[in-house]
Coordinates of C-alpha atoms in Angstrom, one line a residue:
M20 CA 24.3 2.4 -8.9
H21 CA 24.1 5.1 -6.1
N22 CA 22.3 7.4 -8.7
R23 CA 19.6 4.9 -9.0
V24 CA 19.5 4.2 -5.2
V25 CA 18.9 8.1 -4.6
D26 CA 16.5 8.2 -7.4
G27 CA 14.7 5.3 -6.4
W28 CA 14.5 7.1 -2.9
R29 CA 13.3 10.1 -4.0
L30 CA 10.9 8.7 -6.5
A31 CA 9.3 6.5 -3.3
V32 CA 9.3 9.7 -0.9
G33 CA 7.7 11.7 -3.6
T34 CA 5.2 9.6 -4.9
L35 CA 4.0 7.8 -1.6
T36 CA 3.9 10.7 0.3
I37 CA 3.6 14.6 0.3
L38 CA 6.9 15.1 2.4
P39 CA 9.4 17.6 0.4
V40 CA 11.7 15.5 -1.5
S41 CA 14.1 17.0 -4.8
P42 CA 12.7 15.0 -7.7
P43 CA 14.9 11.9 -9.1
R44 CA 17.0 12.6 -12.1
S45 CA 15.9 10.2 -14.1
V46 CA 13.1 7.8 -13.6
D47 CA 13.4 4.4 -15.6
R48 CA 12.2 0.5 -14.8
R49 CA 15.3 0.1 -12.5
V50 CA 14.7 2.9 -10.6
A51 CA 11.2 2.2 -10.0
G52 CA 12.3 -1.2 -8.6
V53 CA 14.2 0.6 -5.9
A54 CA 11.2 2.4 -5.2
A55 CA 8.8 -0.1 -4.9
V56 CA 12.1 -1.8 -3.0
V57 CA 12.1 0.8 -0.1
S58 CA 8.7 2.0 0.1
P59 CA 7.8 0.4 3.2
I60 CA 10.9 2.3 4.8
A61 CA 9.7 5.5 2.8
F62 CA 6.4 5.3 4.1
A63 CA 8.1 5.0 7.6
P64 CA 7.5 8.9 8.7
V65 CA 3.9 8.8 7.6
A66 CA 3.3 5.7 9.4
L67 CA 4.5 6.6 12.5
A68 CA 3.1 9.9 12.7
A69 CA -0.3 8.6 12.4
G70 CA 0.5 5.8 15.0
L71 CA 2.3 8.3 17.3
G72 CA -0.6 10.8 16.6
G73 CA -3.2 8.3 17.7
W74 CA -1.8 6.9 20.5
G75 CA -1.7 10.5 21.5
L76 CA -5.4 11.4 21.2
A77 CA -6.5 8.0 22.6
R78 CA -5.8 9.4 25.6
V79 CA -8.7 12.2 25.4
L80 CA -10.9 11.0 22.2
P81 CA -13.0 7.3 21.7
V82 CA -10.9 4.8 20.0
A83 CA -13.6 5.1 16.9
V84 CA -13.3 8.6 16.5
V85 CA -9.2 8.3 16.6
A86 CA -9.0 5.5 14.2
L87 CA -11.1 7.8 11.4
L88 CA -8.8 10.8 12.2
M89 CA -5.6 8.5 11.8
I90 CA -6.9 7.0 8.7
G91 CA -7.8 10.6 7.4
L92 CA -4.5 11.8 8.2
V93 CA -2.7 9.2 6.0
A94 CA -5.1 10.0 3.2
W95 CA -4.1 13.5 3.5
L96 CA -0.4 12.6 3.7
T97 CA -0.4 10.6 0.5
R98 CA -2.7 13.0 -1.0
A99 CA -4.8 10.1 -1.0
I100 CA -3.6 9.2 -4.2
H101 CA -4.1 4.9 -3.5
L102 CA -7.6 5.7 -2.6
D103 CA -8.1 7.1 -6.1
G104 CA -6.3 4.2 -7.7
L105 CA -8.7 1.9 -5.6
A106 CA -11.8 3.4 -6.5
D107 CA -10.7 3.8 -10.4
T108 CA -9.7 0.0 -10.3
A109 CA -12.9 -1.0 -8.5
D110 CA -14.7 0.6 -11.5
G111 CA -12.8 -0.8 -14.0
L112 CA -12.8 -4.0 -13.1
G113 CA -16.2 -4.1 -12.0
S114 CA -17.6 -3.0 -15.4
G115 CA -17.2 -6.5 -16.9
R116 CA -15.9 -4.5 -20.3
P117 CA -12.7 -5.5 -22.3
A118 CA -10.0 -4.6 -21.5
E119 CA -9.7 -1.6 -23.6
R120 CA -13.1 -0.6 -22.8
A121 CA -12.2 -0.9 -18.8
L122 CA -8.7 1.1 -19.1
E123 CA -11.2 4.0 -20.2
I124 CA -13.3 3.8 -17.5
M125 CA -10.1 3.7 -15.2
R126 CA -8.8 7.0 -17.2
R127 CA -12.0 8.9 -16.3
G128 CA -11.7 11.1 -13.2
D129 CA -15.1 10.2 -11.9
I130 CA -16.1 7.6 -9.5
G131 CA -18.9 5.1 -10.4
P132 CA -20.9 2.9 -7.8
M133 CA -18.5 -0.1 -7.7
G134 CA -15.7 2.4 -6.6
V135 CA -17.9 4.4 -4.0
V136 CA -18.9 1.0 -2.5
T137 CA -15.6 -0.5 -2.7
L138 CA -13.8 2.8 -0.9
I139 CA -16.8 2.4 1.9
V140 CA -16.0 -1.1 2.7
V141 CA -12.0 -1.1 2.6
L142 CA -11.8 2.2 4.7
G143 CA -14.5 1.1 6.9
V144 CA -12.2 -2.3 7.5
Q145 CA -9.1 -0.2 7.8
V146 CA -11.0 2.3 10.4
A147 CA -12.5 -0.5 12.5
S148 CA -9.0 -2.5 12.6
V149 CA -7.2 0.5 13.8
A150 CA -10.1 1.2 16.3
A151 CA -9.3 -2.6 17.6
L152 CA -5.5 -1.7 17.7
A153 CA -5.5 1.8 19.2
G154 CA -6.9 0.8 22.6
R155 CA -4.1 -2.1 23.1
P156 CA -0.9 -1.4 24.5
W157 CA 1.8 -0.6 21.6
G158 CA -1.5 -0.9 19.7
W159 CA 0.1 2.4 17.8
L160 CA 3.4 0.6 17.1
A161 CA 1.2 -2.2 15.4
V162 CA -1.0 0.4 13.1
A163 CA 2.2 1.9 11.8
T164 CA 3.8 -1.4 11.1
A165 CA 0.7 -2.7 9.3
L166 CA 0.2 0.6 7.1
A167 CA 4.2 0.7 6.0
A168 CA 3.8 -3.1 5.1
G169 CA 1.2 -2.3 3.1
R170 CA 3.2 -0.7 0.8
G171 CA 5.3 -3.8 0.6
A172 CA 2.6 -4.7 -2.7
L173 CA 4.2 -2.4 -4.7
V174 CA 7.0 -5.0 -5.1
I175 CA 4.0 -7.9 -5.8
A176 CA 2.6 -5.4 -8.8
G177 CA 5.7 -5.0 -9.7
R178 CA 7.2 -8.4 -9.8
R179 CA 9.0 -9.9 -13.2
G180 CA 6.5 -11.2 -15.2
V181 CA 3.7 -8.7 -14.4
P182 CA 2.9 -6.5 -17.9
A183 CA 1.6 -3.3 -18.0
A184 CA -1.6 -2.5 -19.3
R185 CA -0.4 0.9 -21.2
P186 CA 2.9 1.9 -22.5
D187 CA 2.6 4.7 -20.5
G188 CA 1.9 5.8 -16.7
L189 CA 3.7 4.5 -13.8
G190 CA 2.3 1.0 -14.3
A191 CA 4.8 0.8 -17.5
V192 CA 7.7 2.1 -15.5
F193 CA 6.8 -0.3 -12.1
A194 CA 5.5 -3.4 -14.2
S195 CA 8.2 -5.9 -13.8
S196 CA 10.8 -4.0 -12.3
V197 CA 11.4 -6.0 -9.0
P198 CA 13.3 -9.8 -9.3
V199 CA 11.2 -12.1 -7.5
V200 CA 13.4 -13.0 -5.2
L201 CA 13.5 -9.5 -4.3
A202 CA 10.1 -9.3 -3.8
A203 CA 9.6 -12.2 -1.6
G204 CA 12.9 -10.8 0.4
V205 CA 11.0 -7.7 1.1
W206 CA 8.2 -9.8 2.5
L207 CA 10.1 -11.4 5.1
F208 CA 11.3 -8.3 6.2
L209 CA 8.2 -7.2 6.9
A210 CA 6.9 -10.2 8.1
L211 CA 9.4 -10.2 10.7
A212 CA 8.7 -6.5 11.7
L213 CA 4.8 -7.5 12.2
S214 CA 5.8 -10.3 14.4
V215 CA 7.7 -7.8 16.7
A216 CA 4.8 -5.4 16.2
A217 CA 2.2 -8.5 17.2
Q218 CA 4.2 -9.8 20.1
L219 CA 4.2 -6.4 21.6
S220 CA 0.7 -5.3 21.3
A221 CA -1.3 -8.9 21.7
G222 CA 1.7 -11.2 23.0
R223 CA 1.2 -13.3 19.5
W224 CA 4.3 -13.1 17.4
W225 CA 2.7 -15.4 14.8
L226 CA 0.1 -13.2 13.8
G227 CA 2.5 -10.6 12.3
L228 CA 3.4 -13.7 10.4
L229 CA -0.4 -14.3 9.3
A230 CA -0.7 -10.6 8.8
A231 CA 2.2 -10.8 6.2
I232 CA 0.9 -13.8 4.2
A233 CA -2.5 -12.1 4.1
G234 CA -1.3 -8.6 3.0
A235 CA 0.9 -10.2 0.3
T236 CA -1.9 -12.9 -0.9
I237 CA -4.5 -10.3 -1.2
A238 CA -2.2 -8.4 -3.2
W239 CA -1.1 -10.8 -5.4
C240 CA -4.9 -11.7 -5.8
L241 CA -5.6 -8.5 -7.3
V242 CA -2.7 -8.0 -9.4
R243 CA -3.2 -11.4 -11.1
T244 CA -7.1 -10.3 -11.5
A245 CA -6.3 -7.0 -12.9
S246 CA -3.1 -8.5 -15.1
Q247 CA -6.0 -11.1 -16.6
R248 CA -8.8 -8.6 -17.2
L249 CA -6.8 -5.6 -18.1
D250 CA -4.0 -7.4 -19.9
G251 CA -1.1 -5.8 -17.4
I252 CA -1.3 -3.4 -14.4
T253 CA -1.6 0.4 -13.9
G254 CA -0.4 3.1 -11.8
D255 CA -4.3 2.4 -10.5
V256 CA -3.4 -1.3 -9.7
L257 CA -0.4 -0.3 -7.9
G258 CA -2.6 2.3 -5.4
A259 CA -5.6 -0.5 -5.0
S260 CA -2.9 -3.5 -4.2
V261 CA -1.6 -1.0 -1.3
E262 CA -5.3 -0.5 0.1
V263 CA -6.4 -3.8 0.2
A264 CA -2.9 -5.3 1.3
T265 CA -2.8 -2.4 4.2
A266 CA -6.8 -4.1 5.0
G267 CA -5.7 -7.3 5.1
V268 CA -2.8 -7.1 7.5
L269 CA -4.8 -4.8 9.3
V270 CA -7.3 -7.0 9.9
V271 CA -5.4 -10.0 10.9
L272 CA -3.2 -7.9 13.5
T273 CA -6.7 -7.4 15.4
A274 CA -7.2 -11.2 15.9
G275 CA -5.1 -10.7 19.2

């Protein structure tokens, strides 16, 4: 059990960030399940770095510039892996092709028009939302919490009953690795964290609850669509679910 937790932590940190960490000694579905569950906490250092960096820059720069720099920093500290998955997923699902052909499109290294437009829209929503939050008291904490909460999408994509579209890759390892009850528990924890951040930044704790519901729902819809169209999830779908969940959480928090 101890080895599984350690390997899961290492897998989460090594996959979600550029922070140096020893590679896991083994990677299987149980280790991937642990990685998915701890992913919001494993990502917390990056989220806090972006939030605190934005707090400092907001004192000397316009919030729009600060927001763009914050999202850019997150992309750099994650090797833009989730954004790559978002673009590939958009190209695959947007192609309208059968599952086998759509998966081939997602395997290619190039980005098509659907991927480009999706990146522009999702990143634009994230930047605009961060700009709205950055000027508020404790806004940096709301942003950091939202960024970490978006990684909770991994437990939704990896919950039991969701198949893998391919026999290899991250999708095959993470698919059906998280019990549904545990996935729900992760999001209850995230809802609590977001509620605290929303209370501090906007004086409306219930916005945090709504933000958690929005993020989880958007991730669930994407995973369901991918499962129906692709016959399962892939590593790209995992990344895409993180980005759309993050956008959903941020948008709701700006309502305060």
